[in-house]
mmCIF file of C-alpha atoms in Angstrom:
data_model
loop_
_atom_site.group_PDB
_atom_site.id
_atom_site.type_symbol
_atom_site.label_atom_id
_atom_site.label_comp_id
_atom_site.label_asym_id
_atom_site.label_seq_id
_atom_site.Cartn_x
_atom_site.Cartn_y
_atom_site.Cartn_z
ATOM 1 C CA UNK A 887 78.833 57.397 -56.362
ATOM 2 C CA UNK A 888 75.108 56.529 -57.435
ATOM 3 C CA UNK A 889 74.980 53.075 -59.494
ATOM 4 C CA UNK A 890 70.861 52.586 -59.628
ATOM 5 C CA UNK A 891 70.904 55.107 -63.156
ATOM 6 C CA UNK A 892 73.577 53.417 -64.417
ATOM 7 C CA UNK A 893 71.570 51.471 -67.130
ATOM 8 C CA UNK A 894 69.560 54.633 -67.960
ATOM 9 C CA UNK A 895 72.516 56.873 -68.560
ATOM 10 C CA UNK A 896 74.171 53.742 -71.009
ATOM 11 C CA UNK A 897 71.184 53.932 -72.789
ATOM 12 C CA UNK A 898 70.877 57.462 -73.379
ATOM 13 C CA UNK A 899 74.763 57.354 -74.339
ATOM 14 C CA UNK A 900 74.347 54.442 -76.560
ATOM 15 C CA UNK A 901 71.706 56.193 -78.426
ATOM 16 C CA UNK A 902 73.707 59.529 -78.861
ATOM 17 C CA UNK A 903 76.723 57.593 -80.115
ATOM 18 C CA UNK A 904 74.580 55.862 -82.645
ATOM 19 C CA UNK A 905 73.674 59.134 -84.208
ATOM 20 C CA UNK A 906 77.065 60.361 -84.168
ATOM 21 C CA UNK A 907 78.307 60.261 -87.885
ATOM 22 C CA UNK A 908 80.953 57.438 -88.366
ATOM 23 C CA UNK A 909 82.891 58.920 -91.128
ATOM 24 C CA UNK A 910 86.543 57.719 -92.086
ATOM 25 C CA UNK A 911 87.488 61.179 -92.110
ATOM 26 C CA UNK A 912 87.598 61.909 -88.833
ATOM 27 C CA UNK A 913 89.096 65.234 -89.595
ATOM 28 C CA UNK A 914 86.746 66.442 -91.804
ATOM 29 C CA UNK A 915 83.875 65.285 -89.815
ATOM 30 C CA UNK A 916 84.486 67.448 -87.098
ATOM 31 C CA UNK A 917 84.010 70.003 -89.110
ATOM 32 C CA UNK A 918 80.655 69.905 -89.831
ATOM 33 C CA UNK A 919 77.890 71.074 -88.046
ATOM 34 C CA UNK A 920 75.901 68.190 -88.145
ATOM 35 C CA UNK A 921 79.418 66.351 -85.929
ATOM 36 C CA UNK A 922 79.065 69.583 -83.792
ATOM 37 C CA UNK A 923 75.452 69.657 -83.131
ATOM 38 C CA UNK A 924 76.067 65.547 -82.118
ATOM 39 C CA UNK A 925 78.203 66.253 -79.957
ATOM 40 C CA UNK A 926 76.447 69.176 -78.099
ATOM 41 C CA UNK A 927 73.736 66.457 -77.942
ATOM 42 C CA UNK A 928 76.518 63.795 -76.240
ATOM 43 C CA UNK A 929 77.377 66.563 -73.184
ATOM 44 C CA UNK A 930 73.628 67.379 -72.832
ATOM 45 C CA UNK A 931 73.542 63.631 -72.440
ATOM 46 C CA UNK A 932 76.292 63.449 -69.660
ATOM 47 C CA UNK A 933 74.660 66.563 -67.774
ATOM 48 C CA UNK A 934 71.203 64.664 -68.247
ATOM 49 C CA UNK A 935 72.752 61.675 -66.267
ATOM 50 C CA UNK A 936 74.575 63.632 -63.202
ATOM 51 C CA UNK A 937 71.216 65.527 -62.483
ATOM 52 C CA UNK A 938 69.251 62.184 -62.176
ATOM 53 C CA UNK A 939 71.937 60.916 -60.197
ATOM 54 C CA UNK A 940 71.710 63.887 -57.718
ATOM 55 C CA UNK A 941 68.631 64.156 -57.667
ATOM 56 C CA UNK A 942 67.191 60.092 -57.273
ATOM 57 C CA UNK A 943 70.179 59.635 -54.641
ATOM 58 C CA UNK A 944 69.620 58.472 -51.056
ATOM 59 C CA UNK A 945 69.409 61.353 -48.623
ATOM 60 C CA UNK A 946 69.760 61.895 -44.968
ATOM 61 C CA UNK A 947 67.464 63.739 -42.838
ATOM 62 C CA UNK A 948 68.073 64.993 -39.407
ATOM 63 C CA UNK A 949 65.858 64.635 -36.184
ATOM 64 C CA UNK A 950 64.981 67.058 -35.161
ATOM 65 C CA UNK A 951 67.239 69.796 -37.495
ATOM 66 C CA UNK A 952 68.775 71.461 -34.620
ATOM 67 C CA UNK A 953 70.167 68.646 -32.304
ATOM 68 C CA UNK A 954 70.639 70.321 -28.195
ATOM 69 C CA UNK A 955 73.726 68.922 -26.525
ATOM 70 C CA UNK A 956 72.957 65.418 -24.160
ATOM 71 C CA UNK A 957 69.695 64.963 -26.177
ATOM 72 C CA UNK A 958 69.463 62.428 -29.481
ATOM 73 C CA UNK A 959 69.447 63.149 -32.910
ATOM 74 C CA UNK A 960 67.963 60.327 -35.499
ATOM 75 C CA UNK A 961 70.339 60.230 -39.377
ATOM 76 C CA UNK A 962 67.187 59.145 -40.830
ATOM 77 C CA UNK A 963 68.100 57.790 -44.379
ATOM 78 C CA UNK A 964 65.359 58.878 -47.149
ATOM 79 C CA UNK A 965 65.090 58.212 -51.244
ATOM 80 C CA UNK A 966 65.797 54.145 -50.759
ATOM 81 C CA UNK A 967 64.451 52.581 -53.610
ATOM 82 C CA UNK A 968 64.776 49.234 -53.379
ATOM 83 C CA UNK A 969 65.509 46.145 -50.830
ATOM 84 C CA UNK A 970 68.198 46.776 -48.172
ATOM 85 C CA UNK A 971 70.986 44.306 -48.319
ATOM 86 C CA UNK A 972 73.454 46.406 -46.187
ATOM 87 C CA UNK A 973 74.535 49.461 -45.228
ATOM 88 C CA UNK A 974 77.155 50.940 -42.965
ATOM 89 C CA UNK A 975 78.088 54.027 -41.455
ATOM 90 C CA UNK A 976 81.659 56.557 -41.191
ATOM 91 C CA UNK A 977 82.387 59.098 -39.522
ATOM 92 C CA UNK A 978 83.826 61.359 -42.144
ATOM 93 C CA UNK A 979 83.244 61.863 -45.894
ATOM 94 C CA UNK A 980 85.017 59.011 -47.127
ATOM 95 C CA UNK A 981 83.510 55.431 -47.175
ATOM 96 C CA UNK A 982 86.599 53.253 -45.845
ATOM 97 C CA UNK A 983 87.076 50.739 -43.728
ATOM 98 C CA UNK A 984 88.861 52.860 -41.071
ATOM 99 C CA UNK A 985 86.724 55.444 -40.787
ATOM 100 C CA UNK A 986 83.846 52.655 -40.295
ATOM 101 C CA UNK A 987 81.156 53.161 -37.390
ATOM 102 C CA UNK A 988 79.260 50.435 -37.898
ATOM 103 C CA UNK A 989 78.304 47.656 -40.344
ATOM 104 C CA UNK A 990 74.566 46.056 -40.853
ATOM 105 C CA UNK A 991 73.664 43.055 -42.648
ATOM 106 C CA UNK A 992 70.295 41.680 -42.193
ATOM 107 C CA UNK A 993 71.469 37.795 -43.015
ATOM 108 C CA UNK A 994 74.121 38.283 -39.937
ATOM 109 C CA UNK A 995 73.145 37.242 -36.573
ATOM 110 C CA UNK A 996 73.198 39.919 -35.316
ATOM 111 C CA UNK A 997 72.743 41.910 -38.135
ATOM 112 C CA UNK A 998 75.278 45.043 -36.465
ATOM 113 C CA UNK A 999 78.900 44.724 -36.380
ATOM 114 C CA UNK A 1000 80.745 47.331 -34.971
ATOM 115 C CA UNK A 1001 83.569 49.130 -36.978
ATOM 116 C CA UNK A 1002 86.796 50.603 -35.412
ATOM 117 C CA UNK A 1003 85.205 53.883 -34.647
ATOM 118 C CA UNK A 1004 82.227 52.482 -32.580
ATOM 119 C CA UNK A 1005 80.789 54.088 -29.497
ATOM 120 C CA UNK A 1006 78.400 52.677 -27.714
ATOM 121 C CA UNK A 1007 76.043 55.604 -27.554
ATOM 122 C CA UNK A 1008 75.176 54.742 -31.419
ATOM 123 C CA UNK A 1009 72.914 52.369 -32.606
ATOM 124 C CA UNK A 1010 71.110 51.215 -36.269
ATOM 125 C CA UNK A 1011 68.033 50.592 -37.627
ATOM 126 C CA UNK A 1012 67.247 48.239 -40.355
ATOM 127 C CA UNK A 1013 66.191 51.123 -42.865
ATOM 128 C CA UNK A 1014 70.051 52.418 -42.812
ATOM 129 C CA UNK A 1015 69.108 55.112 -40.276
ATOM 130 C CA UNK A 1016 71.622 55.706 -37.670
ATOM 131 C CA UNK A 1017 70.918 57.184 -33.902
ATOM 132 C CA UNK A 1018 73.169 59.388 -31.312
ATOM 133 C CA UNK A 1019 72.300 59.309 -28.205
ATOM 134 C CA UNK A 1020 73.809 61.897 -25.342
ATOM 135 C CA UNK A 1021 74.839 63.962 -28.016
ATOM 136 C CA UNK A 1022 78.324 65.232 -26.880
ATOM 137 C CA UNK A 1023 79.791 68.505 -28.350
ATOM 138 C CA UNK A 1024 82.541 66.285 -29.763
ATOM 139 C CA UNK A 1025 80.001 64.338 -31.668
ATOM 140 C CA UNK A 1026 79.844 67.259 -34.644
ATOM 141 C CA UNK A 1027 81.349 66.006 -37.643
ATOM 142 C CA UNK A 1028 80.047 64.723 -40.889
ATOM 143 C CA UNK A 1029 78.638 61.394 -41.444
ATOM 144 C CA UNK A 1030 78.491 58.869 -44.139
ATOM 145 C CA UNK A 1031 76.037 55.885 -45.383
ATOM 146 C CA UNK A 1032 76.902 53.649 -47.688
ATOM 147 C CA UNK A 1033 73.444 51.250 -48.380
ATOM 148 C CA UNK A 1034 73.677 48.094 -51.189
ATOM 149 C CA UNK A 1035 70.478 47.361 -52.957
ATOM 150 C CA UNK A 1036 69.551 44.932 -55.098
ATOM 151 C CA UNK A 1037 69.735 47.198 -57.996
ATOM 152 C CA UNK A 1038 73.008 48.925 -57.078
ATOM 153 C CA UNK A 1039 74.864 50.620 -54.313
ATOM 154 C CA UNK A 1040 74.114 54.438 -53.214
ATOM 155 C CA UNK A 1041 75.827 56.825 -50.275
ATOM 156 C CA UNK A 1042 75.347 60.393 -48.873
ATOM 157 C CA UNK A 1043 76.730 62.598 -46.105
ATOM 158 C CA UNK A 1044 75.352 65.184 -43.920
ATOM 159 C CA UNK A 1045 76.830 67.197 -41.274
ATOM 160 C CA UNK A 1046 76.123 67.043 -37.783
ATOM 161 C CA UNK A 1047 76.274 70.244 -35.285
ATOM 162 C CA UNK A 1048 75.456 69.702 -31.512
ATOM 163 C CA UNK A 1049 74.113 72.954 -30.326
ATOM 164 C CA UNK A 1050 73.526 74.194 -26.349
ATOM 165 C CA UNK A 1051 71.006 76.863 -24.947
ATOM 166 C CA UNK A 1052 71.924 80.502 -24.883
ATOM 167 C CA UNK A 1053 72.257 81.523 -22.003
ATOM 168 C CA UNK A 1054 71.448 85.509 -21.300
ATOM 169 C CA UNK A 1055 74.637 87.486 -22.303
ATOM 170 C CA UNK A 1056 76.412 90.272 -20.586
ATOM 171 C CA UNK A 1057 78.683 93.619 -21.980
ATOM 172 C CA UNK A 1058 81.928 94.189 -20.942
ATOM 173 C CA UNK A 1059 83.517 97.577 -21.191
ATOM 174 C CA UNK A 1060 86.992 97.607 -22.369
ATOM 175 C CA UNK A 1061 87.647 100.864 -19.190
ATOM 176 C CA UNK A 1062 85.731 102.178 -16.482
ATOM 177 C CA UNK A 1063 85.107 105.503 -17.811
ATOM 178 C CA UNK A 1064 84.259 106.235 -21.120
ATOM 179 C CA UNK A 1065 86.728 109.376 -21.674
ATOM 180 C CA UNK A 1066 85.703 112.136 -24.469
ATOM 181 C CA UNK A 1067 87.959 111.425 -27.561
ATOM 182 C CA UNK A 1068 89.710 108.369 -26.496
ATOM 183 C CA UNK A 1069 89.051 104.973 -27.994
ATOM 184 C CA UNK A 1070 86.515 102.558 -25.547
ATOM 185 C CA UNK A 1071 84.825 99.019 -27.100
ATOM 186 C CA UNK A 1072 82.211 97.196 -25.666
ATOM 187 C CA UNK A 1073 81.795 93.526 -26.033
ATOM 188 C CA UNK A 1074 79.137 91.422 -25.924
ATOM 189 C CA UNK A 1075 80.131 88.463 -23.857
ATOM 190 C CA UNK A 1076 78.598 84.516 -24.061
ATOM 191 C CA UNK A 1077 79.419 80.900 -22.210
ATOM 192 C CA UNK A 1078 78.826 79.200 -25.181
ATOM 193 C CA UNK A 1079 79.140 79.440 -28.945
ATOM 194 C CA UNK A 1080 76.682 81.300 -30.626
ATOM 195 C CA UNK A 1081 75.486 81.797 -34.395
ATOM 196 C CA UNK A 1082 74.818 85.611 -34.528
ATOM 197 C CA UNK A 1083 75.135 88.538 -31.645
ATOM 198 C CA UNK A 1084 73.175 91.851 -32.683
ATOM 199 C CA UNK A 1085 73.610 95.458 -31.186
ATOM 200 C CA UNK A 1086 71.289 97.779 -30.315
ATOM 201 C CA UNK A 1087 70.825 100.961 -28.910
ATOM 202 C CA UNK A 1088 67.317 101.817 -26.688
ATOM 203 C CA UNK A 1089 65.799 104.778 -28.467
ATOM 204 C CA UNK A 1090 68.190 106.020 -30.836
ATOM 205 C CA UNK A 1091 69.981 104.953 -33.865
ATOM 206 C CA UNK A 1092 73.576 103.617 -33.872
ATOM 207 C CA UNK A 1093 75.986 106.280 -33.748
ATOM 208 C CA UNK A 1094 78.221 106.685 -37.323
ATOM 209 C CA UNK A 1095 81.632 105.194 -37.060
ATOM 210 C CA UNK A 1096 81.374 102.504 -34.672
ATOM 211 C CA UNK A 1097 83.791 99.707 -35.645
ATOM 212 C CA UNK A 1098 82.575 96.219 -35.380
ATOM 213 C CA UNK A 1099 84.507 92.860 -34.912
ATOM 214 C CA UNK A 1100 83.754 90.187 -37.833
ATOM 215 C CA UNK A 1101 82.198 88.521 -35.431
ATOM 216 C CA UNK A 1102 80.061 91.262 -34.563
ATOM 217 C CA UNK A 1103 81.454 90.574 -30.905
ATOM 218 C CA UNK A 1104 82.841 93.533 -30.187
ATOM 219 C CA UNK A 1105 81.789 97.240 -30.903
ATOM 220 C CA UNK A 1106 84.471 100.576 -30.711
ATOM 221 C CA UNK A 1107 84.299 103.557 -30.693
ATOM 222 C CA UNK A 1108 87.843 105.266 -32.146
ATOM 223 C CA UNK A 1109 87.103 108.287 -30.561
ATOM 224 C CA UNK A 1110 84.221 108.545 -28.311
ATOM 225 C CA UNK A 1111 81.951 112.151 -28.328
ATOM 226 C CA UNK A 1112 79.301 113.018 -25.730
ATOM 227 C CA UNK A 1113 76.540 112.071 -28.462
ATOM 228 C CA UNK A 1114 77.639 108.338 -28.105
ATOM 229 C CA UNK A 1115 76.088 108.210 -24.144
ATOM 230 C CA UNK A 1116 72.984 106.262 -24.344
ATOM 231 C CA UNK A 1117 71.808 102.613 -23.743
ATOM 232 C CA UNK A 1118 73.368 99.932 -25.790
ATOM 233 C CA UNK A 1119 72.347 95.772 -25.573
ATOM 234 C CA UNK A 1120 73.907 92.972 -27.275
ATOM 235 C CA UNK A 1121 71.423 89.901 -28.311
ATOM 236 C CA UNK A 1122 72.877 86.429 -28.982
ATOM 237 C CA UNK A 1123 71.216 83.573 -30.276
ATOM 238 C CA UNK A 1124 71.828 80.235 -32.542
ATOM 239 C CA UNK A 1125 68.997 78.069 -34.230
ATOM 240 C CA UNK A 1126 67.631 77.327 -30.942
ATOM 241 C CA UNK A 1127 66.882 80.584 -29.031
ATOM 242 C CA UNK A 1128 67.883 83.862 -28.177
ATOM 243 C CA UNK A 1129 68.754 85.776 -25.200
ATOM 244 C CA UNK A 1130 68.925 89.805 -24.679
ATOM 245 C CA UNK A 1131 71.962 91.136 -22.140
ATOM 246 C CA UNK A 1132 71.052 93.899 -19.334
ATOM 247 C CA UNK A 1133 71.132 97.836 -20.216
ATOM 248 C CA UNK A 1134 74.744 98.798 -20.292
ATOM 249 C CA UNK A 1135 74.638 102.413 -20.037
ATOM 250 C CA UNK A 1136 77.282 104.717 -21.753
ATOM 251 C CA UNK A 1137 78.419 107.957 -19.929
ATOM 252 C CA UNK A 1138 81.507 109.917 -21.390
ATOM 253 C CA UNK A 1139 83.321 112.233 -19.207
ATOM 254 C CA UNK A 1140 85.779 114.711 -20.134
ATOM 255 C CA UNK A 1141 89.193 114.502 -18.750
ATOM 256 C CA UNK A 1142 89.909 117.803 -16.024
ATOM 257 C CA UNK A 1143 92.885 116.268 -14.539
ATOM 258 C CA UNK A 1144 94.452 112.986 -12.896
ATOM 259 C CA UNK A 1145 91.934 113.562 -9.713
ATOM 260 C CA UNK A 1146 88.828 114.829 -11.635
ATOM 261 C CA UNK A 1147 86.284 113.539 -14.032
ATOM 262 C CA UNK A 1148 83.578 115.532 -14.944
ATOM 263 C CA UNK A 1149 80.658 113.794 -16.887
ATOM 264 C CA UNK A 1150 79.068 115.265 -19.614
ATOM 265 C CA UNK A 1151 75.620 114.924 -18.306
ATOM 266 C CA UNK A 1152 73.593 117.238 -21.116
ATOM 267 C CA UNK A 1153 71.163 120.052 -20.162
ATOM 268 C CA UNK A 1154 69.656 119.249 -23.308
ATOM 269 C CA UNK A 1155 70.310 116.134 -24.358
ATOM 270 C CA UNK A 1156 71.439 112.427 -23.276
ATOM 271 C CA UNK A 1157 74.916 113.495 -22.803
ATOM 272 C CA UNK A 1158 76.462 116.990 -23.649
ATOM 273 C CA UNK A 1159 78.646 118.430 -26.070
ATOM 274 C CA UNK A 1160 79.751 121.833 -26.773
ATOM 275 C CA UNK A 1161 77.149 121.892 -29.995
ATOM 276 C CA UNK A 1162 74.463 121.123 -27.278
ATOM 277 C CA UNK A 1163 75.075 123.619 -24.802
ATOM 278 C CA UNK A 1164 75.135 127.251 -24.426
ATOM 279 C CA UNK A 1165 77.347 129.952 -23.830
ATOM 280 C CA UNK A 1166 75.744 130.366 -20.890
ATOM 281 C CA UNK A 1167 76.059 126.572 -19.898
ATOM 282 C CA UNK A 1168 79.369 126.083 -20.167
ATOM 283 C CA UNK A 1169 80.366 129.489 -18.552
ATOM 284 C CA UNK A 1170 77.778 128.717 -15.364
ATOM 285 C CA UNK A 1171 80.164 124.525 -16.017
ATOM 286 C CA UNK A 1172 83.238 126.956 -15.412
ATOM 287 C CA UNK A 1173 82.851 128.778 -12.974
ATOM 288 C CA UNK A 1174 80.856 126.442 -10.738
ATOM 289 C CA UNK A 1175 84.621 124.285 -11.112
ATOM 290 C CA UNK A 1176 86.707 127.056 -9.672
ATOM 291 C CA UNK A 1177 83.948 128.279 -7.271
ATOM 292 C CA UNK A 1178 83.504 124.501 -6.007
ATOM 293 C CA UNK A 1179 87.667 124.365 -5.744
ATOM 294 C CA UNK A 1180 87.952 127.819 -4.482
ATOM 295 C CA UNK A 1181 85.628 127.127 -1.621
ATOM 296 C CA UNK A 1182 87.728 123.511 -0.939
ATOM 297 C CA UNK A 1183 91.078 125.456 -0.857
ATOM 298 C CA UNK A 1184 89.755 128.033 1.842
ATOM 299 C CA UNK A 1185 88.081 125.792 3.442
ATOM 300 C CA UNK A 1186 91.551 124.096 4.162
ATOM 301 C CA UNK A 1187 93.570 126.859 4.437
ATOM 302 C CA UNK A 1188 91.179 127.836 7.484
ATOM 303 C CA UNK A 1189 91.582 124.464 9.023
ATOM 304 C CA UNK A 1190 95.471 124.977 8.783
ATOM 305 C CA UNK A 1191 95.255 128.767 10.236
ATOM 306 C CA UNK A 1192 92.929 127.235 13.523
ATOM 307 C CA UNK A 1193 95.313 124.632 13.980
ATOM 308 C CA UNK A 1194 98.105 126.861 13.895
ATOM 309 C CA UNK A 1195 97.074 129.586 16.257
ATOM 310 C CA UNK A 1196 95.499 126.541 18.234
ATOM 311 C CA UNK A 1197 98.936 125.069 19.706
ATOM 312 C CA UNK A 1198 100.567 127.898 21.897
ATOM 313 C CA UNK A 1199 97.679 128.289 23.559
ATOM 314 C CA UNK A 1200 97.929 124.721 24.504
ATOM 315 C CA UNK A 1201 100.950 125.151 25.640
ATOM 316 C CA UNK A 1202 100.782 128.448 27.747
ATOM 317 C CA UNK A 1203 98.055 126.277 29.635
ATOM 318 C CA UNK A 1204 100.512 123.520 29.977
ATOM 319 C CA UNK A 1205 102.958 125.655 31.567
ATOM 320 C CA UNK A 1206 100.731 127.039 33.982
ATOM 321 C CA UNK A 1207 99.962 123.528 35.656
ATOM 322 C CA UNK A 1208 103.894 122.542 35.274
ATOM 323 C CA UNK A 1209 104.573 125.696 37.271
ATOM 324 C CA UNK A 1210 101.838 124.959 39.844
ATOM 325 C CA UNK A 1211 102.346 121.229 40.332
ATOM 326 C CA UNK A 1212 106.056 120.548 39.183
ATOM 327 C CA UNK A 1213 109.499 122.529 39.301
ATOM 328 C CA UNK A 1214 109.631 124.121 35.513
ATOM 329 C CA UNK A 1215 111.494 122.463 32.880
ATOM 330 C CA UNK A 1216 113.233 124.790 30.488
ATOM 331 C CA UNK A 1217 113.831 123.588 26.611
ATOM 332 C CA UNK A 1218 115.984 125.253 23.657
ATOM 333 C CA UNK A 1219 113.403 127.916 22.477
ATOM 334 C CA UNK A 1220 115.909 128.049 19.408
ATOM 335 C CA UNK A 1221 114.859 124.740 18.097
ATOM 336 C CA UNK A 1222 111.364 125.068 19.139
ATOM 337 C CA UNK A 1223 111.293 128.571 16.637
ATOM 338 C CA UNK A 1224 112.758 126.471 13.600
ATOM 339 C CA UNK A 1225 110.093 123.816 13.915
ATOM 340 C CA UNK A 1226 107.177 126.329 14.052
ATOM 341 C CA UNK A 1227 108.857 128.037 10.907
ATOM 342 C CA UNK A 1228 109.006 124.637 9.205
ATOM 343 C CA UNK A 1229 105.274 123.861 10.109
ATOM 344 C CA UNK A 1230 104.694 127.530 8.462
ATOM 345 C CA UNK A 1231 106.499 126.801 5.134
ATOM 346 C CA UNK A 1232 104.539 123.379 4.957
ATOM 347 C CA UNK A 1233 101.689 125.493 5.170
ATOM 348 C CA UNK A 1234 102.792 127.943 2.790
ATOM 349 C CA UNK A 1235 103.753 125.094 0.026
ATOM 350 C CA UNK A 1236 99.989 123.552 0.250
ATOM 351 C CA UNK A 1237 98.566 126.583 -0.321
ATOM 352 C CA UNK A 1238 100.920 127.034 -3.134
ATOM 353 C CA UNK A 1239 100.057 123.732 -4.687
ATOM 354 C CA UNK A 1240 96.497 124.192 -4.056
ATOM 355 C CA UNK A 1241 96.371 127.420 -6.036
ATOM 356 C CA UNK A 1242 98.621 125.995 -8.837
ATOM 357 C CA UNK A 1243 95.953 122.482 -8.941
ATOM 358 C CA UNK A 1244 92.781 125.596 -9.134
ATOM 359 C CA UNK A 1245 94.969 127.660 -12.775
ATOM 360 C CA UNK A 1246 95.370 123.704 -14.101
ATOM 361 C CA UNK A 1247 91.891 122.234 -13.658
ATOM 362 C CA UNK A 1248 90.621 125.838 -14.580
ATOM 363 C CA UNK A 1249 92.209 125.805 -17.888
ATOM 364 C CA UNK A 1250 91.961 122.015 -18.474
ATOM 365 C CA UNK A 1251 88.159 122.049 -18.157
ATOM 366 C CA UNK A 1252 88.200 125.284 -20.797
ATOM 367 C CA UNK A 1253 90.426 123.560 -23.360
ATOM 368 C CA UNK A 1254 88.160 120.183 -23.266
ATOM 369 C CA UNK A 1255 84.363 122.684 -23.335
ATOM 370 C CA UNK A 1256 85.980 124.411 -26.305
#
């Protein structure tokens, strides 16, 4: 890779080789302590040559270090010792002709020649640097430069990342309601790719038992508890900037029936659990639920009662008006009686259903709270 230090490396290796024993009996010489010491010196010399190669080789510096989308970046070549004769840029880690972007030879006119992977947004400079304008996400790749100088040839590779400004993230929930003892997820959504995502909870430490995805984008509550309720936020960031989402308020509900969810609003905390509520609080919740449902059922039955007893009066009034203005028309009394009995039966069914619903809800609320 580096040929500038070849003379130095050869000189060091020759000195060690001259110091090595020249005994004709090689097997005997290899068993002597002197030979072992000399071979250790030979190995150290090889390591020294590699070290010299890495610390004195050319380097590529990105300016700016974190290039932005639609902006420009300069792949600045440094640590060049000597006069540059020619250089070439390649896409990828291999300096092969099929991957060449462009080549530069100061003796040519013009000095810059396009390669198979050339594109108009690139341009070179006499100091072997390369500029890429109007960066696209597709420009992300490894770029290699190979420089020929008067005293040898060297090359180096750099990895180019194209960054985008982070836009304010948002939190998505896996369900409309977080039901106690069920699985619930929160996801930090972002429009562009980001380097890092962090989660936080306002005013309280993060609850134990929360499972995080490998990229920390999603947090899962395996069995959500009332104590998990609170205000959550997520932060997305990359080397350019960072943004924080709006607060997501997590409220936990008790599932009492398919038609009724009871919010675990605490009397003594953010969200009530059986450990937070006293016996009087729990009794009040149960009694209040029963009384509320009973009032609803009573009101519904009262409406049905008035409607049932209101129809005959209308029918009698109608009959009187008919007797005054029109001839009397008779109708099937037996059929009318059957219809009225059917209405009464429907009222009984509705009342029975309400009673069964009250019993089921009361039992469910009692079992959920205890």
